[in-house]
Every structure is written in C-alpha cells, then in structure tokens.
C-alpha cells in the first residue's frame, strides 16, 4: 500500500527551513520533521548574539511576504527582534510542533532499495523520509 503523502525531513530551523515547512504545509503536507541542531528556531539569528547584531537590510524586506511584521522596532532591526519574529512565524504557521531541537545531523543517506532517506543524528536518533530538504544556512558550521 502506498502512502498518500510523502514524509519530509528538513534539516535546519532557520529562515529557510521554516519557509520550506510553511510552504509544504500550505500545499497540504503535514508529515514533516525539522531537525535543528540548536535549542530553538531562528538559525543565525539564534546564534549570533554579539553586541550590535542586527539586520543590514530594512526590516520589512527581511520578512516573509505572507507574514509582514508591522511591529519592527526600527528600520534595521536588532537580533532579538528578528529572532522573536522567527519564533512567532513558526507558531503562527504551525511549524514549531514539527521541530526537533538538539538534533545535529551526522549523516543523511539515500537508500535505493526503499527509495527513502535515512538521517542519523549525533545522538543516535534516526529519521526516515521520502523527501530531504537540506536547509542548513551558510553559517551553520563554526
């Protein structure tokens, strides 16, 4: 018996991973897991907490088109405001429940025999999915 909907694994809960999950949910997919190595959503905006961390483009342009934020605190918003926006969007679009934090991916292998991806995290947890969306940001490795 074939599944009616594919299972989807997204690696990364930054802006890209959240956007992928939101768009997949809008298209009717719900069998989604988002593997995030950190302790929360937000990616680079969760990690970069140095003094003065802020967006270098006007905040309205640093928003999802379907989730405008009329509450940006200033034109070039600081890191805490951007992180809060990512958290709020993940709640508003019902993707936060799909996020598994502390899930640092060690390997991701395609299995020809089952036509699935097998993803193993550093803690030994395993996930199997039909589709893999690698959404690790360019700054995900230190």
CSV table of C-alpha atoms in Angstrom, one decimal:
chain,number,residue,atom,x,y,z
A,1,UNK,CA,0.0,0.0,0.0
A,2,UNK,CA,1.5,3.3,-1.0
A,3,UNK,CA,1.4,6.4,1.2
A,4,UNK,CA,-0.9,9.2,0.1
A,5,UNK,CA,1.6,11.9,1.2
A,6,UNK,CA,5.4,11.7,1.4
A,7,UNK,CA,7.2,12.0,4.7
A,8,UNK,CA,9.6,15.0,4.7
A,9,UNK,CA,12.7,15.7,6.6
A,10,UNK,CA,14.0,19.3,6.7
A,11,UNK,CA,17.5,20.0,8.1
A,12,UNK,CA,17.6,23.4,9.8
A,13,UNK,CA,15.1,25.6,11.5
A,14,UNK,CA,16.4,29.0,10.3
A,15,UNK,CA,14.5,31.2,7.9
A,16,UNK,CA,15.0,28.8,5.0
A,17,UNK,CA,13.9,25.7,6.9
A,18,UNK,CA,10.9,27.4,8.4
A,19,UNK,CA,9.9,28.8,4.9
A,20,UNK,CA,10.2,25.3,3.4
A,21,UNK,CA,7.9,23.8,6.1
A,22,UNK,CA,5.4,26.6,5.8
A,23,UNK,CA,5.1,26.2,2.0
A,24,UNK,CA,4.9,22.4,2.3
A,25,UNK,CA,2.1,22.8,4.9
A,26,UNK,CA,0.3,25.3,2.6
A,27,UNK,CA,0.5,22.6,-0.1
A,28,UNK,CA,-1.2,20.1,2.2
A,29,UNK,CA,1.8,18.2,3.5
A,30,UNK,CA,1.9,17.6,7.3
A,31,UNK,CA,4.2,14.5,7.7
A,32,UNK,CA,7.2,16.8,8.3
A,33,UNK,CA,10.1,16.8,10.8
A,34,UNK,CA,12.5,19.7,11.1
A,35,UNK,CA,15.9,18.7,12.6
A,36,UNK,CA,17.6,21.6,14.3
A,37,UNK,CA,21.0,21.2,16.0
A,38,UNK,CA,20.4,24.3,18.2
A,39,UNK,CA,17.9,24.7,21.1
A,40,UNK,CA,15.4,26.8,19.2
A,41,UNK,CA,14.3,28.0,15.8
A,42,UNK,CA,16.0,31.0,14.3
A,43,UNK,CA,19.3,29.8,12.8
A,44,UNK,CA,21.8,32.5,12.6
A,45,UNK,CA,19.6,34.9,14.5
A,46,UNK,CA,19.5,32.5,17.4
A,47,UNK,CA,23.3,32.0,17.4
A,48,UNK,CA,24.6,35.5,16.7
A,49,UNK,CA,24.1,37.4,19.9
A,50,UNK,CA,27.2,39.6,19.8
A,51,UNK,CA,26.8,43.3,20.7
A,52,UNK,CA,25.2,45.2,17.8
A,53,UNK,CA,24.0,42.2,15.9
A,54,UNK,CA,21.3,43.5,13.5
A,55,UNK,CA,19.9,43.1,10.0
A,56,UNK,CA,21.8,45.0,7.3
A,57,UNK,CA,18.7,45.5,5.1
A,58,UNK,CA,15.5,47.3,6.1
A,59,UNK,CA,13.4,45.0,8.3
A,60,UNK,CA,10.3,45.0,6.1
A,61,UNK,CA,12.4,43.3,3.4
A,62,UNK,CA,13.7,40.8,5.9
A,63,UNK,CA,10.2,39.4,6.4
A,64,UNK,CA,8.2,36.6,4.7
A,65,UNK,CA,5.9,38.1,2.1
A,66,UNK,CA,3.0,36.3,3.7
A,67,UNK,CA,3.9,37.3,7.2
A,68,UNK,CA,4.6,41.1,7.3
A,69,UNK,CA,5.6,42.5,10.6
A,70,UNK,CA,4.2,45.9,11.3
A,71,UNK,CA,5.9,45.9,14.8
A,72,UNK,CA,9.6,46.0,13.8
A,73,UNK,CA,11.2,48.2,16.4
A,74,UNK,CA,13.4,50.1,14.0
A,75,UNK,CA,14.3,50.2,10.3
A,76,UNK,CA,17.4,47.9,10.7
A,77,UNK,CA,16.1,45.6,13.5
A,78,UNK,CA,18.4,44.1,16.1
A,79,UNK,CA,19.0,40.4,16.6
A,80,UNK,CA,16.5,39.9,19.4
A,81,UNK,CA,13.6,41.3,17.3
A,82,UNK,CA,14.5,39.2,14.3
A,83,UNK,CA,14.7,36.0,16.5
A,84,UNK,CA,11.3,36.8,18.0
A,85,UNK,CA,9.9,37.3,14.5
A,86,UNK,CA,11.1,33.8,13.5
A,87,UNK,CA,9.7,32.3,16.7
A,88,UNK,CA,6.3,34.0,16.1
A,89,UNK,CA,6.1,32.9,12.5
A,90,UNK,CA,6.9,29.3,13.5
A,91,UNK,CA,4.0,29.4,15.9
A,92,UNK,CA,1.6,31.3,13.6
A,93,UNK,CA,2.1,28.8,10.7
A,94,UNK,CA,2.0,25.7,12.9
A,95,UNK,CA,5.5,24.5,12.1
A,96,UNK,CA,7.0,24.7,15.6
A,97,UNK,CA,5.5,21.4,16.5
A,98,UNK,CA,7.5,19.8,13.8
A,99,UNK,CA,10.9,21.0,15.1
A,100,UNK,CA,13.2,18.6,16.9
A,101,UNK,CA,15.9,20.6,18.7
A,102,UNK,CA,19.3,19.3,19.7
A,103,UNK,CA,19.1,17.2,16.6
A,104,UNK,CA,22.5,17.7,15.0
A,105,UNK,CA,22.6,15.6,11.8
A,106,UNK,CA,25.6,13.3,11.4
A,107,UNK,CA,24.7,11.5,8.2
A,108,UNK,CA,22.0,11.5,5.5
A,109,UNK,CA,22.0,8.6,3.1
A,110,UNK,CA,19.7,7.7,0.2
A,111,UNK,CA,18.5,4.0,0.2
A,112,UNK,CA,17.8,2.9,-3.3
A,113,UNK,CA,16.1,-0.3,-2.1
A,114,UNK,CA,13.4,1.6,-0.1
A,115,UNK,CA,13.6,4.9,-2.1
A,116,UNK,CA,13.9,6.8,1.2
A,117,UNK,CA,16.4,9.0,3.1
A,118,UNK,CA,17.9,7.7,6.3
A,119,UNK,CA,19.1,10.6,8.5
A,120,UNK,CA,21.1,9.8,11.7
A,121,UNK,CA,21.7,12.5,14.3
A,122,UNK,CA,24.8,12.7,16.5
A,123,UNK,CA,22.7,11.4,19.5
A,124,UNK,CA,21.9,8.3,17.6
A,125,UNK,CA,18.3,9.1,16.8
A,126,UNK,CA,17.2,8.2,13.3
A,127,UNK,CA,14.6,9.5,10.9
A,128,UNK,CA,13.4,8.0,7.6
A,129,UNK,CA,11.7,10.1,5.0
A,130,UNK,CA,10.7,10.2,1.3
A,131,UNK,CA,12.0,13.7,0.8
A,132,UNK,CA,15.0,15.5,2.2
A,133,UNK,CA,15.3,19.3,2.3
A,134,UNK,CA,18.7,20.5,3.3
A,135,UNK,CA,18.2,24.0,4.7
A,136,UNK,CA,21.4,24.5,6.6
A,137,UNK,CA,22.5,28.1,6.3
A,138,UNK,CA,25.9,29.1,5.1
A,139,UNK,CA,26.9,29.9,8.6
A,140,UNK,CA,25.8,26.6,10.2
A,141,UNK,CA,29.3,25.3,10.7
A,142,UNK,CA,31.6,27.1,13.1
